[in-house]
Amino acid sequence: MEVNARVATPARAAHRGGPGQRENGTRENVMPGGRLTQQDRRQIALGLADGLAYAEIARRLDRPTSTVTREVMRNGGPTSYRADRAHRATEHRARRARTAPGDPEAYPQPHGRDAEAVRAYEEVFTAVLTASGMPRMMSRVMTCLYTTDAGSLTASELVRRLRVSPASVSKAIAYLDEQGLVRRERDTNRRERYVVDDDVWYRSMMASARSTAQLAVTARQGVGVLGSDTPAGNRLENIARFVDFVNESITRAAEQARDVLHAKPVRTSEGTGPEPRDPELG
């Protein structure tokens, strides 16, 4: 995801300079593959304020675009990113990692995966879920479950992987369960496991549709109270009609798209796409 809008600000551009360049004109000796410095973060913040794309900001810093994308998304997104706050948060995470008893990155990665690339992707996925409105702890749990091949983890496994308290995991699971985003099941050892499967988003969307439908019902109750021939009554009736229309469209689309969740990806000459359905099976 890139910020493509460009609003040129000459005053900021004059202070920016090239890759590794300080605002006062001196050059900071930083290798492209090293950690971002506080000055780098200030350059990122200026680039975002100017509406520059992540790729352009990365070019000016002589960094990979993925580095800039990950930095922004893990620190509030393009509209909330603050350089000094991001730098303090990074230092805090580094101190916490040094003092933590276990390192989740030390877990062996199956299928020959790059552990650092997996960690970076998890941070971006978490940031995207958080930006969509999901609380951060719940986003971290969702990401952890989604990026696990088994698609399920116990509470103790989540505690170890995320390095958080059991209470934090319990609260996150309760929230996700209420939203229909996880389900609970018992394994052979009678341990409770939290599961995400192909139907998770379908079930969540249908639960959301039912909740939204209640808004239309409540709006129409207001029409009866305020009067159908009054401005307030007309407003509430329009709200109810709008919500009904959108809700029906979302429900119909979810039902139609459900098969996509169960289609096996196949490699074609044009890339990866869903496996075609057997016409005899409908």
Coordinates of C-alpha atoms in Angstrom, one line a residue:
M1 CA 0.0 0.0 0.0
E2 CA 1.5 3.3 -1.0
V3 CA 0.5 6.9 -0.5
N4 CA 0.3 8.2 -4.0
A5 CA -1.0 11.8 -3.5
R6 CA 1.7 14.4 -3.8
V7 CA 1.5 17.8 -2.2
A8 CA 4.7 19.6 -2.8
T9 CA 6.0 21.7 0.1
P10 CA 9.2 23.6 -1.1
A11 CA 10.2 24.5 2.4
R12 CA 10.4 20.9 3.5
A13 CA 12.0 19.8 0.2
A14 CA 14.8 22.4 0.7
H15 CA 15.6 20.8 4.1
R16 CA 15.5 17.2 3.0
G17 CA 18.6 16.5 1.0
G18 CA 19.6 13.2 -0.5
P19 CA 20.0 9.7 1.0
G20 CA 21.5 9.8 4.4
Q21 CA 21.6 13.6 4.4
R22 CA 20.9 15.6 7.5
E23 CA 18.8 18.7 7.5
N24 CA 21.9 20.8 8.2
G25 CA 23.6 19.5 5.1
T26 CA 26.0 17.1 6.8
R27 CA 25.9 13.5 5.8
E28 CA 25.2 10.7 8.3
N29 CA 27.3 7.6 7.8
V30 CA 24.6 4.9 7.7
M31 CA 24.7 1.7 5.7
P32 CA 21.6 1.1 3.7
G33 CA 21.0 -2.2 5.4
G34 CA 21.4 -0.9 9.0
R35 CA 18.8 0.2 11.4
L36 CA 16.8 3.4 10.8
T37 CA 18.2 6.3 12.8
Q38 CA 16.1 9.1 14.3
Q39 CA 17.1 11.3 11.4
D40 CA 15.8 8.7 9.0
R41 CA 12.5 8.7 10.8
R42 CA 12.3 12.5 10.5
Q43 CA 12.9 12.2 6.8
I44 CA 10.1 9.6 6.6
A45 CA 7.7 11.9 8.5
L46 CA 8.6 14.8 6.1
G47 CA 8.0 12.6 3.1
L48 CA 4.6 11.5 4.4
A49 CA 3.7 15.1 5.1
D50 CA 4.6 15.9 1.5
G51 CA 2.4 13.1 0.2
L52 CA 5.3 11.1 -1.2
A53 CA 5.0 7.4 -2.0
Y54 CA 6.8 5.0 0.2
A55 CA 9.0 4.0 -2.8
E56 CA 10.1 7.6 -3.2
I57 CA 10.8 8.1 0.5
A58 CA 12.8 4.8 0.4
R59 CA 14.8 6.0 -2.6
R60 CA 15.8 9.2 -0.9
L61 CA 16.9 7.3 2.1
D62 CA 18.7 4.6 0.1
R63 CA 16.6 2.0 1.8
P64 CA 14.3 -0.8 0.6
T65 CA 10.7 0.2 0.1
S66 CA 9.6 -2.6 2.5
T67 CA 11.7 -1.0 5.3
V68 CA 9.8 2.3 5.0
T69 CA 6.4 0.5 4.6
R70 CA 7.0 -1.6 7.7
E71 CA 8.3 1.4 9.7
V72 CA 5.2 3.5 8.9
M73 CA 2.6 0.8 9.4
R74 CA 4.0 -0.4 12.7
N75 CA 4.0 3.1 14.1
G76 CA 0.5 4.5 13.5
G77 CA 0.2 4.4 9.7
P78 CA 0.7 7.3 7.2
T79 CA -1.6 9.7 8.9
S80 CA -0.5 9.2 12.5
Y81 CA 3.3 8.5 12.0
R82 CA 5.5 10.7 14.3
A83 CA 9.3 10.4 14.0
D84 CA 10.3 10.9 17.6
R85 CA 7.5 8.7 18.9
A86 CA 8.4 5.9 16.5
H87 CA 12.0 6.2 17.5
R88 CA 11.2 5.9 21.2
A89 CA 8.9 2.9 20.5
T90 CA 11.6 1.2 18.6
E91 CA 14.1 1.7 21.4
H92 CA 11.6 0.3 23.9
R93 CA 11.0 -2.8 21.7
A94 CA 14.7 -3.3 21.5
R95 CA 15.2 -3.1 25.3
R96 CA 12.2 -5.5 25.8
A97 CA 13.7 -8.0 23.3
R98 CA 17.0 -8.0 25.1
T99 CA 15.5 -8.7 28.5
A100 CA 12.8 -11.1 27.5
P101 CA 13.4 -14.8 28.5
G102 CA 12.4 -16.2 25.2
D103 CA 12.7 -15.0 21.7
P104 CA 9.9 -15.9 19.3
E105 CA 12.2 -15.3 16.4
A106 CA 14.3 -18.3 17.6
Y107 CA 11.4 -20.7 16.8
P108 CA 12.4 -22.8 13.8
Q109 CA 10.6 -21.7 10.6
P110 CA 9.1 -24.5 8.5
H111 CA 9.3 -24.7 4.7
G112 CA 12.6 -22.9 4.6
R113 CA 11.1 -19.5 5.5
D114 CA 13.2 -16.5 6.3
A115 CA 12.5 -15.8 10.0
E116 CA 13.2 -12.1 9.7
A117 CA 11.0 -11.8 6.6
V118 CA 8.2 -13.6 8.5
R119 CA 8.6 -11.3 11.5
A120 CA 8.5 -8.2 9.3
Y121 CA 5.4 -9.5 7.5
E122 CA 3.7 -10.1 10.9
E123 CA 4.3 -6.6 11.9
V124 CA 2.8 -5.2 8.7
F125 CA -0.2 -7.5 8.9
T126 CA -0.8 -6.4 12.5
A127 CA -0.5 -2.8 11.6
V128 CA -3.0 -3.1 8.8
L129 CA -5.5 -4.9 11.1
T130 CA -5.0 -2.2 13.7
A131 CA -5.5 0.6 11.1
S132 CA -8.8 -1.1 10.1
G133 CA -10.1 -0.5 13.7
M134 CA -9.2 -3.7 15.5
P135 CA -7.4 -3.1 18.9
R136 CA -3.7 -3.8 18.7
M137 CA -3.6 -6.8 21.0
M138 CA -6.4 -8.5 19.2
S139 CA -4.6 -7.7 15.9
R140 CA -1.4 -9.4 17.2
V141 CA -3.3 -12.5 18.2
M142 CA -5.1 -12.6 14.8
T143 CA -1.9 -12.3 12.9
C144 CA -0.2 -15.0 15.1
L145 CA -3.1 -17.4 14.3
Y146 CA -3.2 -16.6 10.6
T147 CA 0.5 -17.0 10.0
T148 CA 0.6 -20.4 11.8
D149 CA 0.3 -23.3 9.4
A150 CA -1.9 -25.3 11.8
G151 CA -4.3 -22.3 12.1
S152 CA -4.7 -22.9 15.8
L153 CA -2.8 -22.2 19.0
T154 CA -3.4 -22.7 22.7
A155 CA -3.4 -19.8 25.2
S156 CA 0.1 -20.8 26.5
E157 CA 1.5 -20.9 22.9
L158 CA 0.1 -17.4 22.3
V159 CA 1.6 -16.2 25.5
R160 CA 5.1 -17.5 24.6
R161 CA 5.0 -16.3 21.0
L162 CA 3.7 -12.8 21.7
R163 CA 5.5 -12.4 25.1
V164 CA 2.4 -11.1 26.8
S165 CA 0.4 -12.0 29.9
P166 CA -2.2 -14.8 30.0
A167 CA -4.8 -12.1 30.9
S168 CA -4.0 -10.2 27.7
V169 CA -4.5 -13.3 25.6
S170 CA -7.7 -14.1 27.4
K171 CA -9.1 -10.7 26.8
A172 CA -8.1 -10.7 23.1
I173 CA -9.6 -14.1 22.5
A174 CA -12.9 -13.1 24.2
Y175 CA -13.1 -10.1 21.9
L176 CA -12.3 -12.1 18.7
D177 CA -14.7 -14.9 19.7
E178 CA -17.5 -12.3 20.2
Q179 CA -16.7 -10.9 16.7
G180 CA -16.8 -14.4 15.2
L181 CA -13.2 -14.2 14.1
V182 CA -12.0 -17.3 16.1
R183 CA -13.6 -20.4 17.3
R184 CA -12.7 -22.6 20.3
E185 CA -12.1 -26.4 20.2
R186 CA -10.5 -29.0 22.4
D187 CA -7.6 -31.1 21.3
T188 CA -6.8 -34.7 22.2
N189 CA -5.2 -33.5 25.5
R190 CA -8.4 -31.6 26.4
R191 CA -6.6 -28.3 25.9
E192 CA -8.6 -25.4 24.5
R193 CA -7.3 -24.3 21.1
Y194 CA -8.2 -21.1 19.3
V195 CA -8.8 -21.7 15.6
V196 CA -9.0 -19.6 12.5
D197 CA -10.3 -21.4 9.4
D198 CA -11.5 -20.5 5.9
D199 CA -14.9 -19.6 7.1
V200 CA -13.8 -17.1 9.8
W201 CA -14.3 -14.0 7.7
Y202 CA -17.5 -15.2 6.2
R203 CA -19.0 -15.9 9.7
S204 CA -17.7 -12.5 10.9
M205 CA -19.3 -10.7 8.0
M206 CA -22.6 -12.4 8.5
A207 CA -22.5 -11.6 12.2
S208 CA -21.7 -7.9 11.3
A209 CA -24.7 -8.0 8.9
R210 CA -27.0 -9.1 11.6
S211 CA -25.8 -6.4 13.9
T212 CA -26.2 -3.8 11.2
A213 CA -29.7 -5.0 10.5
Q214 CA -30.6 -4.0 14.0
L215 CA -29.7 -0.4 13.2
A216 CA -32.3 -0.4 10.5
V217 CA -34.9 -1.8 12.9
T218 CA -34.1 0.8 15.5
A219 CA -34.2 3.6 12.9
R220 CA -37.7 2.6 11.9
Q221 CA -38.8 2.6 15.5
G222 CA -37.7 6.2 15.6
V223 CA -39.9 7.0 12.6
G224 CA -42.9 5.8 14.6
V225 CA -41.9 7.9 17.5
L226 CA -41.0 11.1 15.7
G227 CA -43.6 10.9 12.9
S228 CA -43.2 9.7 9.3
D229 CA -44.1 13.1 8.0
T230 CA -41.5 15.1 9.9
P231 CA -37.9 15.9 8.8
A232 CA -36.5 13.8 11.6
G233 CA -38.7 10.9 10.7
N234 CA -37.8 11.2 7.0
R235 CA -34.1 11.2 8.0
L236 CA -34.4 8.0 10.0
E237 CA -36.4 6.3 7.3
N238 CA -33.7 7.1 4.8
I239 CA -31.1 5.7 7.1
A240 CA -33.1 2.5 7.5
R241 CA -33.5 2.1 3.7
F242 CA -29.9 2.8 3.1
V243 CA -28.7 0.3 5.8
D244 CA -31.2 -2.4 4.4
F245 CA -29.9 -2.0 0.9
V246 CA -26.2 -2.1 1.9
N247 CA -26.8 -5.0 4.3
E248 CA -28.6 -7.1 1.7
S249 CA -25.8 -6.4 -0.9
I250 CA -23.1 -7.4 1.6
T251 CA -24.9 -10.6 2.6
R252 CA -25.6 -11.6 -1.0
A253 CA -21.9 -10.9 -2.0
A254 CA -20.6 -12.9 1.0
E255 CA -22.8 -15.9 0.1
Q256 CA -21.7 -15.7 -3.5
A257 CA -18.0 -15.3 -2.6
R258 CA -17.9 -18.1 0.0
D259 CA -16.8 -20.6 -2.6
V260 CA -13.6 -18.6 -3.1
L261 CA -12.6 -19.4 0.5
H262 CA -12.6 -23.1 -0.3
A263 CA -11.1 -22.9 -3.8
K264 CA -7.6 -24.3 -4.1
P265 CA -5.1 -21.9 -5.8
V266 CA -3.8 -23.2 -9.1
R267 CA -0.9 -22.0 -11.1
T268 CA -1.8 -20.7 -14.6
S269 CA 0.1 -19.0 -17.4
E270 CA -1.2 -15.7 -16.0
G271 CA -0.3 -16.4 -12.4
T272 CA -2.2 -17.9 -9.4
G273 CA -6.0 -18.1 -9.5
P274 CA -8.8 -20.1 -7.9
E275 CA -9.2 -23.6 -9.1
P276 CA -12.1 -23.8 -11.6
R277 CA -15.2 -25.5 -10.4
D278 CA -16.4 -28.7 -12.0
P279 CA -19.5 -27.8 -14.1
E280 CA -21.1 -31.1 -13.2
L281 CA -20.9 -30.1 -9.5
G282 CA -22.6 -26.8 -10.1

